Amino acid sequence: MGQLRAAVRARHYSPRTEQAYVAWVKRFVNFHGRRHPVRLGAAEVQAFLTHLSERRRVSASTQNQAAAALLFLYETVLGRRLATAPGGVVHAKESQRLPVVLTRAEVSAVLRELRGVPRLVALLLYGSGLRLLECLRLRVKDVDFGRGEIRVRAGKGGGDRVTILPAAGRSELEQHLARWRARHARDVASGGGRVWLPGAFEVKAPGAAAEWAWQWVFPAARTHVERGTGELRRHHLHPSAIQRAVRDAVLRARIAKRATCHTFRHSFATHLLEAGYDIRTVQELLGHHDVRTTMIYTHVLNRGGLGVRSPADMLP
């Protein structure tokens, strides 16, 4: 596992990818009676993937994630190339699913059921098209009130992008940051007020961790003691807190859709296309590398069956 983690980090994969790969390798080893992967091969990998598909009934994307983790283990960490199909490791065919999208009225209904920080986060998810973790990992310096922009650093795929800061939430966000700036000043005065910094930046600028510009926009209420250094630090808000709040708000709003935090991002893209914005513009705001990914939203536009009038509505 140490070799696996080191190989993932050497390639600058995200922490979530590392967690997923480690979890799949552990499940694979346990499935085969805790035998070492060196003593296993393509047949055992395929047996595990078949078990996931037939017994566990996981989705195609989940099965492919497990396959990717095991291929990385053997080809990158152990230096063994597994045989490919037929008879080797195969990838499941993923079907394209239409995203769940809320109407503008439904978005307003959910936001009315939210209060405080969860409401502000949900407003940014919808108003800026952010992913939940992208929003929670925002730092103060990433929000430009003068230009009306939000800079997303190291988003999905490791890329940066610029998206819009909705005017509807600007005043509320400024008040939120003003409250936390005062609290941050008290933390610094008591010997804390430090946050995690990316890469080796903390070595280059050791004082930046306590600077206001590097603080989280949505910090956690509690501080923690950093392992190794013993420093008192504050992490950003945990995603589960927002996920629970949004789920409860959807239920209270009586919306009969499986709406989650990510549904706000889907709604952001769809409503921009409905308003007539160019698909390339929406692609840039979402941070999609391929416009074909963005085109999925053209299938859920509010045009009543792709703009076709039903013959039932034309009956005399």
PDB file of N, CA and C in Angstrom, residues 15-49:
ATOM      1  N   PRO A  15      -6.193  13.516  -4.042  1.00  0.00           N
ATOM      2  CA  PRO A  15      -6.339  12.682  -2.840  1.00  0.00           C
ATOM      3  C   PRO A  15      -7.524  11.721  -2.932  1.00  0.00           C
ATOM      4  N   ARG A  16      -8.603  12.131  -3.592  1.00  0.00           N
ATOM      5  CA  ARG A  16      -9.775  11.258  -3.722  1.00  0.00           C
ATOM      6  C   ARG A  16      -9.463  10.059  -4.614  1.00  0.00           C
ATOM      7  N   THR A  17      -8.635  10.270  -5.661  1.00  0.00           N
ATOM      8  CA  THR A  17      -8.216   9.149  -6.503  1.00  0.00           C
ATOM      9  C   THR A  17      -7.359   8.178  -5.697  1.00  0.00           C
ATOM     10  N   GLU A  18      -6.474   8.727  -4.885  1.00  0.00           N
ATOM     11  CA  GLU A  18      -5.640   7.873  -4.029  1.00  0.00           C
ATOM     12  C   GLU A  18      -6.500   7.036  -3.087  1.00  0.00           C
ATOM     13  N   GLN A  19      -7.476   7.653  -2.455  1.00  0.00           N
ATOM     14  CA  GLN A  19      -8.354   6.926  -1.537  1.00  0.00           C
ATOM     15  C   GLN A  19      -9.114   5.821  -2.267  1.00  0.00           C
ATOM     16  N   ALA A  20      -9.604   6.145  -3.474  1.00  0.00           N
ATOM     17  CA  ALA A  20     -10.369   5.159  -4.235  1.00  0.00           C
ATOM     18  C   ALA A  20      -9.489   3.978  -4.647  1.00  0.00           C
ATOM     19  N   TYR A  21      -8.287   4.248  -5.139  1.00  0.00           N
ATOM     20  CA  TYR A  21      -7.394   3.177  -5.573  1.00  0.00           C
ATOM     21  C   TYR A  21      -7.006   2.274  -4.410  1.00  0.00           C
ATOM     22  N   VAL A  22      -6.680   2.872  -3.283  1.00  0.00           N
ATOM     23  CA  VAL A  22      -6.308   2.077  -2.105  1.00  0.00           C
ATOM     24  C   VAL A  22      -7.485   1.213  -1.654  1.00  0.00           C
ATOM     25  N   ALA A  23      -8.686   1.774  -1.659  1.00  0.00           N
ATOM     26  CA  ALA A  23      -9.862   1.014  -1.231  1.00  0.00           C
ATOM     27  C   ALA A  23     -10.128  -0.168  -2.156  1.00  0.00           C
ATOM     28  N   TRP A  24      -9.998   0.033  -3.480  1.00  0.00           N
ATOM     29  CA  TRP A  24     -10.242  -1.063  -4.415  1.00  0.00           C
ATOM     30  C   TRP A  24      -9.191  -2.161  -4.307  1.00  0.00           C
ATOM     31  N   VAL A  25      -7.949  -1.784  -4.091  1.00  0.00           N
ATOM     32  CA  VAL A  25      -6.895  -2.800  -3.938  1.00  0.00           C
ATOM     33  C   VAL A  25      -7.132  -3.617  -2.673  1.00  0.00           C
ATOM     34  N   LYS A  26      -7.556  -2.981  -1.604  1.00  0.00           N
ATOM     35  CA  LYS A  26      -7.858  -3.714  -0.366  1.00  0.00           C
ATOM     36  C   LYS A  26      -9.005  -4.695  -0.583  1.00  0.00           C
ATOM     37  N   ARG A  27     -10.046  -4.252  -1.290  1.00  0.00           N
ATOM     38  CA  ARG A  27     -11.184  -5.142  -1.553  1.00  0.00           C
ATOM     39  C   ARG A  27     -10.767  -6.314  -2.438  1.00  0.00           C
ATOM     40  N   PHE A  28      -9.895  -6.045  -3.397  1.00  0.00           N
ATOM     41  CA  PHE A  28      -9.393  -7.091  -4.284  1.00  0.00           C
ATOM     42  C   PHE A  28      -8.589  -8.133  -3.509  1.00  0.00           C
ATOM     43  N   VAL A  29      -7.721  -7.682  -2.626  1.00  0.00           N
ATOM     44  CA  VAL A  29      -6.899  -8.597  -1.817  1.00  0.00           C
ATOM     45  C   VAL A  29      -7.773  -9.413  -0.874  1.00  0.00           C
ATOM     46  N   ASN A  30      -8.740  -8.782  -0.231  1.00  0.00           N
ATOM     47  CA  ASN A  30      -9.632  -9.505   0.673  1.00  0.00           C
ATOM     48  C   ASN A  30     -10.501 -10.510  -0.072  1.00  0.00           C
ATOM     49  N   PHE A  31     -10.908 -10.162  -1.289  1.00  0.00           N
ATOM     50  CA  PHE A  31     -11.739 -11.062  -2.089  1.00  0.00           C
ATOM     51  C   PHE A  31     -11.004 -12.366  -2.385  1.00  0.00           C
ATOM     52  N   HIS A  32      -9.687 -12.296  -2.564  1.00  0.00           N
ATOM     53  CA  HIS A  32      -8.884 -13.485  -2.868  1.00  0.00           C
ATOM     54  C   HIS A  32      -8.146 -14.016  -1.643  1.00  0.00           C
ATOM     55  N   GLY A  33      -8.799 -13.912  -0.486  1.00  0.00           N
ATOM     56  CA  GLY A  33      -8.261 -14.528   0.721  1.00  0.00           C
ATOM     57  C   GLY A  33      -6.983 -13.900   1.222  1.00  0.00           C
ATOM     58  N   ARG A  34      -6.830 -12.602   1.013  1.00  0.00           N
ATOM     59  CA  ARG A  34      -5.676 -11.834   1.483  1.00  0.00           C
ATOM     60  C   ARG A  34      -4.358 -12.351   0.905  1.00  0.00           C
ATOM     61  N   ARG A  35      -4.414 -12.900  -0.290  1.00  0.00           N
ATOM     62  CA  ARG A  35      -3.178 -13.293  -0.982  1.00  0.00           C
ATOM     63  C   ARG A  35      -2.515 -12.052  -1.566  1.00  0.00           C
ATOM     64  N   HIS A  36      -1.191 -12.066  -1.636  1.00  0.00           N
ATOM     65  CA  HIS A  36      -0.461 -10.913  -2.149  1.00  0.00           C
ATOM     66  C   HIS A  36      -0.732 -10.762  -3.642  1.00  0.00           C
ATOM     67  N   PRO A  37      -0.917  -9.530  -4.144  1.00  0.00           N
ATOM     68  CA  PRO A  37      -1.198  -9.330  -5.571  1.00  0.00           C
ATOM     69  C   PRO A  37      -0.142  -9.904  -6.503  1.00  0.00           C
ATOM     70  N   VAL A  38       1.101 -10.044  -6.033  1.00  0.00           N
ATOM     71  CA  VAL A  38       2.153 -10.621  -6.876  1.00  0.00           C
ATOM     72  C   VAL A  38       1.804 -12.043  -7.283  1.00  0.00           C
ATOM     73  N   ARG A  39       1.082 -12.756  -6.401  1.00  0.00           N
ATOM     74  CA  ARG A  39       0.720 -14.142  -6.668  1.00  0.00           C
ATOM     75  C   ARG A  39      -0.584 -14.250  -7.446  1.00  0.00           C
ATOM     76  N   LEU A  40      -1.168 -13.127  -7.789  1.00  0.00           N
ATOM     77  CA  LEU A  40      -2.415 -13.106  -8.556  1.00  0.00           C
ATOM     78  C   LEU A  40      -2.144 -12.530  -9.931  1.00  0.00           C
ATOM     79  N   GLY A  41      -3.135 -12.630 -10.821  1.00  0.00           N
ATOM     80  CA  GLY A  41      -2.934 -12.139 -12.177  1.00  0.00           C
ATOM     81  C   GLY A  41      -4.226 -11.708 -12.829  1.00  0.00           C
ATOM     82  N   ALA A  42      -4.222 -11.728 -14.179  1.00  0.00           N
ATOM     83  CA  ALA A  42      -5.371 -11.242 -14.943  1.00  0.00           C
ATOM     84  C   ALA A  42      -6.630 -12.044 -14.654  1.00  0.00           C
ATOM     85  N   ALA A  43      -6.488 -13.365 -14.472  1.00  0.00           N
ATOM     86  CA  ALA A  43      -7.662 -14.201 -14.210  1.00  0.00           C
ATOM     87  C   ALA A  43      -8.328 -13.801 -12.899  1.00  0.00           C
ATOM     88  N   GLU A  44      -7.516 -13.519 -11.873  1.00  0.00           N
ATOM     89  CA  GLU A  44      -8.073 -13.124 -10.572  1.00  0.00           C
ATOM     90  C   GLU A  44      -8.679 -11.728 -10.630  1.00  0.00           C
ATOM     91  N   VAL A  45      -8.051 -10.854 -11.403  1.00  0.00           N
ATOM     92  CA  VAL A  45      -8.612  -9.510 -11.568  1.00  0.00           C
ATOM     93  C   VAL A  45      -9.970  -9.585 -12.254  1.00  0.00           C
ATOM     94  N   GLN A  46     -10.051 -10.397 -13.320  1.00  0.00           N
ATOM     95  CA  GLN A  46     -11.311 -10.526 -14.036  1.00  0.00           C
ATOM     96  C   GLN A  46     -12.382 -11.174 -13.174  1.00  0.00           C
ATOM     97  N   ALA A  47     -11.982 -12.133 -12.325  1.00  0.00           N
ATOM     98  CA  ALA A  47     -12.943 -12.778 -11.425  1.00  0.00           C
ATOM     99  C   ALA A  47     -13.509 -11.759 -10.433  1.00  0.00           C
ATOM    100  N   PHE A  48     -12.664 -10.864  -9.946  1.00  0.00           N
ATOM    101  CA  PHE A  48     -13.117  -9.831  -9.011  1.00  0.00           C
ATOM    102  C   PHE A  48     -14.072  -8.860  -9.702  1.00  0.00           C
ATOM    103  N   LEU A  49     -13.742  -8.444 -10.931  1.00  0.00           N
ATOM    104  CA  LEU A  49     -14.604  -7.521 -11.663  1.00  0.00           C
ATOM    105  C   LEU A  49     -15.946  -8.171 -12.016  1.00  0.00           C
TER     106      LEU A  49
END
